[in-house]
Short mmCIF file of C-alpha atoms in Angstrom, two decimals:
data_model
loop_
_atom_site.label_atom_id
_atom_site.label_comp_id
_atom_site.label_asym_id
_atom_site.label_seq_id
_atom_site.Cartn_x
_atom_site.Cartn_y
_atom_site.Cartn_z
CA GLU I 28 15.33 0.43 -38.29
CA ASP I 29 13.72 3.89 -38.13
CA GLY I 30 10.31 2.38 -37.41
CA ARG I 31 8.82 3.09 -40.86
CA TYR I 32 7.04 0.65 -43.17
CA VAL I 33 6.66 1.41 -46.90
CA PRO I 34 4.92 -1.29 -48.95
CA SER I 35 5.41 -1.37 -52.70
CA SER I 36 1.69 -1.81 -53.26
CA VAL I 37 -1.50 -2.40 -51.38
CA GLY I 38 -2.97 -5.86 -51.67
CA GLY I 39 -6.30 -5.27 -49.92
CA ARG I 40 -9.65 -4.68 -51.48
CA GLY I 41 -10.07 -1.15 -50.17
CA SER I 42 -7.47 0.59 -52.36
CA LYS I 43 -4.89 -0.23 -55.00
CA ASP I 44 -1.25 0.71 -55.68
CA GLU I 45 -1.32 3.34 -52.98
CA ALA I 46 1.89 4.26 -51.10
CA VAL I 47 1.44 4.02 -47.35
CA VAL I 48 3.95 5.00 -44.67
CA GLY I 49 3.68 3.65 -41.14
CA GLU I 50 5.75 5.45 -38.51
CA GLY I 51 6.84 4.08 -35.15
CA THR I 52 6.19 0.42 -36.00
CA LEU I 53 7.58 -2.37 -33.86
CA ARG I 54 6.51 -5.58 -35.63
CA PRO I 55 3.59 -6.89 -37.69
CA LEU I 56 0.64 -8.41 -35.86
CA GLU I 57 0.51 -11.99 -37.06
CA ASN I 58 -2.39 -12.95 -39.37
CA VAL I 59 -4.25 -9.67 -38.86
CA LEU I 60 -5.07 -7.20 -41.66
CA LEU I 61 -6.54 -3.72 -41.55
CA VAL I 62 -10.30 -4.02 -41.92
CA ASN I 63 -10.52 -1.44 -44.73
CA SER I 64 -7.29 -1.57 -46.74
CA GLY I 65 -6.16 -5.14 -46.16
CA LEU I 66 -2.64 -4.04 -45.20
CA PRO I 67 -0.86 -5.87 -42.37
CA VAL I 68 -1.57 -4.47 -38.92
CA PHE I 69 1.60 -3.29 -37.21
CA VAL I 70 2.16 -3.17 -33.47
CA PRO I 71 3.35 0.35 -32.61
CA ARG I 72 6.12 1.42 -30.31
CA THR I 73 4.36 2.82 -27.26
CA GLN I 74 5.36 4.71 -24.16
CA ASP I 75 5.95 2.81 -20.97
CA ALA I 76 3.16 3.12 -18.44
CA PRO I 77 4.02 5.75 -15.80
CA LEU I 78 5.41 4.39 -12.56
CA MET I 79 3.13 5.14 -9.63
CA THR I 80 3.74 4.51 -5.95
CA THR I 81 0.93 4.04 -3.44
CA ASP I 82 1.01 7.70 -2.42
CA MET I 83 0.97 8.80 -6.09
CA ILE I 84 -2.11 6.63 -6.74
CA ARG I 85 -3.79 8.11 -3.68
CA GLU I 86 -2.97 11.64 -4.83
CA HIS I 87 -4.31 10.88 -8.32
CA GLN I 88 -7.57 9.58 -6.85
CA GLN I 89 -7.94 12.71 -4.73
CA VAL I 90 -7.46 14.93 -7.79
CA LEU I 91 -10.14 12.99 -9.69
CA ALA I 92 -12.53 13.34 -6.76
CA CYS I 93 -11.97 17.11 -6.47
CA VAL I 94 -12.53 17.92 -10.16
CA GLY I 95 -16.29 18.30 -9.68
CA THR I 96 -19.45 16.97 -11.30
CA SER I 97 -20.06 19.43 -14.15
CA GLU I 98 -19.91 18.48 -17.82
CA GLU I 99 -16.52 20.15 -18.17
CA ALA I 100 -15.29 18.33 -15.06
CA ALA I 101 -16.41 15.03 -16.58
CA LYS I 102 -14.32 15.79 -19.69
CA ILE I 103 -11.27 16.63 -17.57
CA ARG I 104 -11.73 13.46 -15.54
CA ALA I 105 -12.05 11.34 -18.69
CA ARG I 106 -8.92 12.96 -20.16
CA MET I 107 -6.93 12.20 -16.99
CA GLN I 108 -8.12 8.60 -16.86
CA THR I 109 -7.43 7.88 -20.54
CA ALA I 110 -3.98 9.48 -20.93
CA SER I 111 -2.23 6.15 -21.46
CA LEU I 112 -5.03 4.87 -23.74
CA ARG I 113 -4.90 8.05 -25.84
CA SER I 114 -1.12 7.73 -26.18
CA ASP I 115 -1.42 4.14 -27.43
CA MET I 116 -4.18 5.10 -29.85
CA GLU I 117 -2.09 7.91 -31.32
CA ALA I 118 0.89 5.57 -31.73
CA PHE I 119 -1.34 2.94 -33.38
CA LYS I 120 -2.74 5.47 -35.84
CA ALA I 121 0.78 6.58 -36.75
CA ALA I 122 1.92 2.99 -37.32
CA ASN I 123 -1.21 2.05 -39.31
CA PRO I 124 -2.40 4.92 -41.56
CA GLY I 125 -6.04 4.64 -42.52
CA CYS I 126 -6.84 2.26 -39.68
CA ASP I 127 -10.18 1.90 -37.96
CA ILE I 128 -10.99 1.57 -34.26
CA ALA I 129 -11.80 -2.09 -35.00
CA ASP I 130 -8.13 -2.61 -35.90
CA PHE I 131 -7.03 -1.05 -32.63
CA ILE I 132 -9.49 -3.17 -30.61
CA ARG I 133 -8.27 -6.40 -32.21
CA TRP I 134 -4.73 -5.60 -31.03
CA TYR I 135 -5.39 -3.80 -27.74
CA SER I 136 -8.45 -5.65 -26.41
CA PRO I 137 -9.03 -8.89 -28.39
CA ARG I 138 -11.90 -9.93 -26.10
CA ASP I 139 -13.94 -7.02 -27.46
CA TRP I 140 -13.74 -8.41 -31.01
CA VAL I 141 -16.44 -11.08 -31.26
CA GLU I 142 -17.36 -13.62 -33.90
CA LEU I 143 -20.32 -13.04 -36.18
CA GLU I 144 -23.51 -14.95 -35.57
CA GLU I 145 -24.80 -17.37 -38.18
CA GLY I 146 -26.18 -15.50 -41.20
CA GLU I 147 -24.79 -12.15 -40.03
CA GLU I 148 -22.74 -10.14 -42.53
CA SER I 149 -19.53 -8.34 -41.64
CA ALA I 150 -19.41 -4.56 -41.86
CA TYR I 151 -15.72 -4.68 -42.80
CA LEU I 152 -14.03 -5.62 -46.07
CA ASN I 153 -11.08 -7.60 -44.71
CA ALA I 154 -12.25 -9.01 -41.39
CA ARG I 155 -15.06 -11.22 -40.22
CA GLY I 156 -16.24 -10.09 -36.84
CA LYS I 157 -17.65 -7.12 -34.98
CA LEU I 158 -17.09 -4.97 -31.93
CA SER I 159 -18.54 -6.12 -28.64
CA ARG I 160 -21.70 -4.48 -27.38
CA ARG I 161 -19.88 -2.19 -24.94
CA MET I 162 -17.37 -1.05 -27.57
CA ASP I 163 -20.07 -0.46 -30.17
CA ALA I 164 -22.07 1.89 -27.94
CA GLU I 165 -22.26 5.47 -29.21
CA ASP I 166 -21.15 7.02 -25.90
CA ASN I 167 -18.30 4.56 -25.41
CA LEU I 168 -15.23 6.32 -23.96
CA TRP I 169 -12.87 4.42 -26.26
CA LYS I 170 -14.75 5.61 -29.35
CA THR I 171 -14.75 9.20 -28.09
CA THR I 172 -11.03 9.03 -27.37
CA TRP I 173 -10.29 7.44 -30.76
CA ASN I 174 -12.19 10.12 -32.66
CA GLY I 175 -10.45 12.89 -30.72
CA CYS I 176 -6.82 11.81 -31.14
CA GLU I 177 -4.42 12.32 -34.05
CA ALA I 178 -1.75 10.04 -35.47
CA MET I 179 1.42 10.63 -33.45
CA PRO I 180 4.30 8.17 -32.87
CA ALA I 181 5.41 7.68 -29.29
CA SER I 182 8.75 9.37 -30.04
CA ARG I 183 6.99 12.71 -30.65
CA GLN I 184 4.36 12.48 -27.93
CA ALA I 185 4.46 14.35 -24.67
CA PRO I 186 5.80 11.95 -22.02
CA LEU I 187 3.17 10.29 -19.86
CA MET I 188 5.42 10.74 -16.86
CA ARG I 189 7.27 14.00 -16.21
CA PHE I 190 10.39 12.59 -14.64
CA GLU I 191 11.91 15.90 -13.54
CA LYS I 192 8.71 16.98 -11.81
CA GLU I 193 8.23 13.63 -10.09
CA GLY I 194 11.91 13.54 -9.11
CA ALA I 195 11.62 16.99 -7.52
CA LYS I 196 8.55 15.82 -5.59
CA VAL I 197 10.47 12.79 -4.32
CA MET I 198 13.38 14.95 -3.18
CA HIS I 199 11.01 17.32 -1.39
CA TYR I 200 9.30 14.38 0.30
CA LEU I 201 12.62 13.00 1.53
CA GLU I 202 13.75 16.41 2.77
CA THR I 203 10.58 16.94 4.79
CA LEU I 204 10.17 13.33 6.02
CA SER I 205 9.97 13.12 9.81
CA PRO I 206 12.26 10.67 11.67
CA GLY I 207 9.24 8.67 12.82
CA ASP I 208 7.89 8.25 9.27
CA LEU I 209 11.37 7.35 8.01
CA LEU I 210 11.74 4.69 10.71
CA GLU I 211 8.31 3.27 9.86
CA GLN I 212 9.15 2.97 6.17
CA LEU I 213 12.55 1.42 6.90
CA THR I 214 10.79 -1.06 9.17
CA ALA I 215 8.43 -2.08 6.35
CA VAL I 216 11.40 -2.61 3.99
CA SER I 217 13.28 -4.58 6.65
CA LEU I 218 10.27 -6.82 7.30
CA THR I 219 9.90 -7.54 3.60
CA GLY I 220 13.59 -8.35 3.25
CA MET I 221 13.56 -10.57 6.33
CA PHE I 222 10.61 -12.67 5.18
CA HIS I 223 12.13 -12.96 1.71
CA ALA I 224 15.38 -14.20 3.26
CA LEU I 225 13.52 -16.80 5.32
CA TYR I 226 11.32 -17.83 2.40
CA THR I 227 14.26 -18.33 0.06
CA SER I 228 16.74 -19.76 2.59
CA GLY I 229 18.41 -23.05 1.79
CA GLU I 230 16.63 -24.70 4.72
CA VAL I 231 13.14 -24.14 3.32
CA SER I 232 11.76 -25.57 0.08
CA GLU I 233 8.28 -26.14 -1.29
CA GLU I 234 9.02 -29.78 -2.11
CA GLU I 235 10.65 -30.99 1.12
CA THR I 236 9.47 -28.58 3.81
CA PRO I 237 6.00 -27.37 2.75
CA HIS I 238 4.74 -27.33 6.34
CA VAL I 239 7.38 -24.87 7.53
CA LEU I 240 6.91 -22.81 4.38
CA GLU I 241 3.19 -22.57 5.12
CA GLY I 242 3.99 -21.49 8.69
CA ILE I 243 6.23 -18.69 7.42
CA LEU I 244 3.47 -17.50 5.07
CA GLN I 245 1.02 -17.47 7.98
CA CYS I 246 3.41 -15.26 9.95
CA LEU I 247 3.71 -12.97 6.93
CA ALA I 248 -0.10 -12.80 6.65
CA CYS I 249 -0.23 -11.83 10.33
CA VAL I 250 2.21 -8.98 9.68
CA LYS I 251 0.23 -7.76 6.65
CA SER I 252 -3.10 -7.81 8.52
CA ASN I 253 -1.68 -5.88 11.47
CA TRP I 254 0.42 -3.34 9.56
CA VAL I 255 -1.06 0.16 9.71
CA THR I 256 0.34 3.64 9.42
CA GLY I 257 1.36 4.99 12.81
CA LEU I 258 2.07 1.75 14.66
CA THR I 259 1.45 1.65 18.39
CA PHE I 260 3.64 -0.28 20.82
CA ASP I 261 1.03 -3.05 21.09
CA GLU I 262 0.88 -3.40 17.30
CA CYS I 263 4.68 -3.54 17.18
CA ASP I 264 4.59 -6.36 19.73
CA VAL I 265 2.24 -8.35 17.45
CA LEU I 266 4.59 -7.86 14.50
CA SER I 267 7.60 -8.77 16.63
CA ASP I 268 5.93 -11.99 17.77
CA ALA I 269 5.15 -12.98 14.18
CA ILE I 270 8.75 -12.33 13.13
CA ASN I 271 10.03 -14.29 16.11
CA ASP I 272 7.79 -17.25 15.23
CA ALA I 273 9.03 -17.31 11.63
CA GLU I 274 12.70 -17.12 12.64
CA LEU I 275 12.19 -19.77 15.32
CA MET I 276 10.66 -22.21 12.83
CA VAL I 277 13.60 -21.87 10.46
CA SER I 278 16.17 -22.25 13.26
CA GLU I 279 14.37 -25.29 14.67
CA LEU I 280 14.19 -26.80 11.19
CA HIS I 281 17.93 -26.27 10.76
CA SER I 282 18.67 -27.90 14.12
CA LEU I 283 16.36 -30.90 13.62
CA ASN I 284 17.57 -31.42 10.08
CA ALA I 285 21.12 -31.85 11.39
CA LYS I 286 20.06 -34.15 14.24
CA LEU I 287 17.86 -36.33 12.01
CA GLY I 288 20.57 -36.85 9.41
CA GLY I 289 19.00 -34.77 6.66
CA GLU I 290 15.42 -36.07 6.94
CA ARG I 291 14.04 -32.65 5.99
CA SER I 292 10.46 -33.80 5.49
CA LEU I 293 10.28 -35.32 8.98
CA ALA I 294 11.99 -32.27 10.52
CA SER I 295 9.53 -29.97 8.75
CA ARG I 296 6.50 -31.85 10.08
CA VAL I 297 7.89 -31.89 13.62
CA VAL I 298 8.49 -28.13 13.56
CA ALA I 299 5.07 -27.41 12.01
CA SER I 300 3.32 -29.63 14.57
CA ARG I 301 4.27 -27.19 17.30
CA GLY I 302 2.37 -24.34 15.70
CA ARG I 303 2.44 -20.68 16.63
CA LYS I 304 2.18 -19.97 20.39
CA GLN I 305 2.21 -23.73 21.02
CA ARG I 306 5.30 -25.24 22.59
CA ALA I 307 4.00 -28.81 22.97
CA THR I 308 4.62 -31.03 19.95
CA ARG I 309 1.71 -33.12 18.69
CA ASN I 310 2.20 -36.67 17.40
CA VAL I 311 4.03 -36.81 14.08
CA LYS I 312 3.71 -39.88 11.87
CA ILE I 313 6.93 -41.51 10.65
CA GLU I 314 6.41 -42.33 6.99
CA THR I 315 9.49 -44.35 5.97
CA GLU I 316 11.88 -46.84 7.51
CA ALA I 317 14.75 -44.41 7.02
CA GLN I 318 12.89 -41.82 9.10
CA ARG I 319 12.22 -44.43 11.77
CA GLN I 320 15.94 -45.28 11.96
CA ARG I 321 16.93 -41.62 12.19
CA ALA I 322 14.40 -41.03 14.95
CA LEU I 323 15.75 -44.01 16.93
CA GLU I 324 19.30 -42.71 16.57
CA PHE I 325 18.11 -39.29 17.71
CA PHE I 326 16.55 -40.60 20.92
CA GLN I 327 19.49 -42.91 21.58
CA GLY I 328 21.94 -40.02 21.29
CA GLY I 329 23.45 -41.16 18.03
CA TYR I 330 23.13 -37.68 16.50
CA GLU I 331 25.94 -36.19 18.60
CA ASN I 332 28.68 -37.14 16.15
CA ALA I 333 26.78 -35.47 13.32
CA LEU I 334 26.90 -32.07 15.03
CA GLU I 335 29.88 -29.80 14.71
CA SER I 336 31.22 -28.08 17.79
CA ALA I 337 29.99 -24.53 18.17
CA ALA I 338 32.36 -21.94 16.73
CA ALA I 339 31.17 -19.33 19.22
CA GLU I 340 28.61 -18.66 21.93
CA GLU I 341 26.50 -15.51 22.08
CA HIS I 342 24.48 -14.40 25.07
CA ILE I 343 22.09 -11.43 25.12
CA VAL I 344 20.37 -10.02 28.19
CA ARG I 345 17.68 -7.37 27.83
CA THR I 346 15.95 -5.45 30.58
CA ALA I 347 14.02 -2.27 31.31
CA THR I 348 14.94 -0.37 34.48
CA PRO I 349 14.61 3.22 35.73
CA MET I 350 17.72 5.20 34.78
CA PRO I 351 19.66 7.11 36.03
CA THR I 352 17.71 6.90 39.31
CA ALA I 353 14.73 4.94 40.58
CA ALA I 354 12.57 8.06 40.25
CA HIS I 355 12.98 8.12 36.46
CA ARG I 356 11.04 6.18 33.85
CA SER I 357 12.07 2.66 32.87
CA CYS I 358 14.39 2.57 29.88
CA ALA I 359 15.67 -0.28 27.75
CA SER I 360 19.14 -1.70 28.32
CA ARG I 361 21.02 -4.51 26.62
CA LEU I 362 24.05 -6.65 27.52
CA TYR I 363 25.81 -8.72 24.82
CA ALA I 364 28.54 -11.30 25.39
CA LYS I 365 30.41 -13.43 22.84
CA LEU I 366 32.72 -16.33 23.68
CA SER I 367 34.87 -18.02 21.07
CA GLY I 368 38.22 -19.79 21.19
CA GLY I 369 40.54 -17.52 23.18
CA GLU I 370 38.27 -14.49 22.79
CA PHE I 371 35.73 -12.79 25.01
CA ARG I 372 33.70 -9.74 23.99
CA LEU I 373 31.30 -7.73 26.07
CA ALA I 374 29.10 -4.85 24.92
CA THR I 375 26.45 -2.84 26.71
CA ALA I 376 23.80 -0.41 25.50
CA VAL I 377 22.11 1.70 28.16
CA SER I 378 19.38 4.31 27.68
CA MET I 379 18.42 6.97 30.23
CA ASP I 380 15.43 9.19 30.88
CA ASP I 381 16.48 12.81 30.38
CA GLY I 382 12.96 14.22 30.68
CA TRP I 383 13.70 15.77 34.07
#
């Protein structure tokens, strides 16, 4: 339970009746023995990789670029790039005393452990194989890192991520974030949530409505390709159109699905046939007799009984007009009305130009 392994004796060919303690072990690596001692190889408990956001990655890359080109700078850069690798190597050494870099490679990067060629002898007592050409090079970074690190379980290592420092940086970032940048980031989160809601809605499925699903993914691709930091009004219009297209496809699918008696496949193909920016529907082939019957009922008005009466009506009017006088700049205004049984609601939102 404490992560230690104490065998009663050593069964390998490298040593005999020698007490060995492995610290920070997680589990044995199946059918793999240490190349020198013949002891089982144990997977160590390692630190979690540090969490890095896009801005943290960018900052890290800038630091690496500013270190310089001298020999000392190269060492600093290598140390920064191999922090996680060094941590795992130290944990592996602690869990497997007397291990070789070949043991670490077989666990950490199995592709770099290659089979021997015919007639070739192994350089290890308890394993048949060799390091790949890149790992066997004298100036290989992994070899340099391995030779320079000591056995140290993850529980006693310095943390790869300094949570207090990173937390303080996050708090400072939030405190100094401008309203415009905050709005832009909230917009990105909202767009992601909206497309996820459409993608996972009960109306859309990969089996029955693949055409509509593909249309939603195309709208999402349009948003991704046009998303840049510091959006202009024209770029916002492009994003808004893509969002509108995706929402329209789902709402049309919902409507047609009800009118066609649940023929989701046919409804999906009708909606997809319209395409983005195309309001005329192309010919859609009816594949089954059931679809043919539903289509006939639709054109004959037989779908009316299948529709429930609307619970409420909503009307929205948007405009842009100079306010408070005609000499001022045009500002956005909105009128909202809701009508439901015995209820009428009206709401207005008016903006004015106070630049004068």
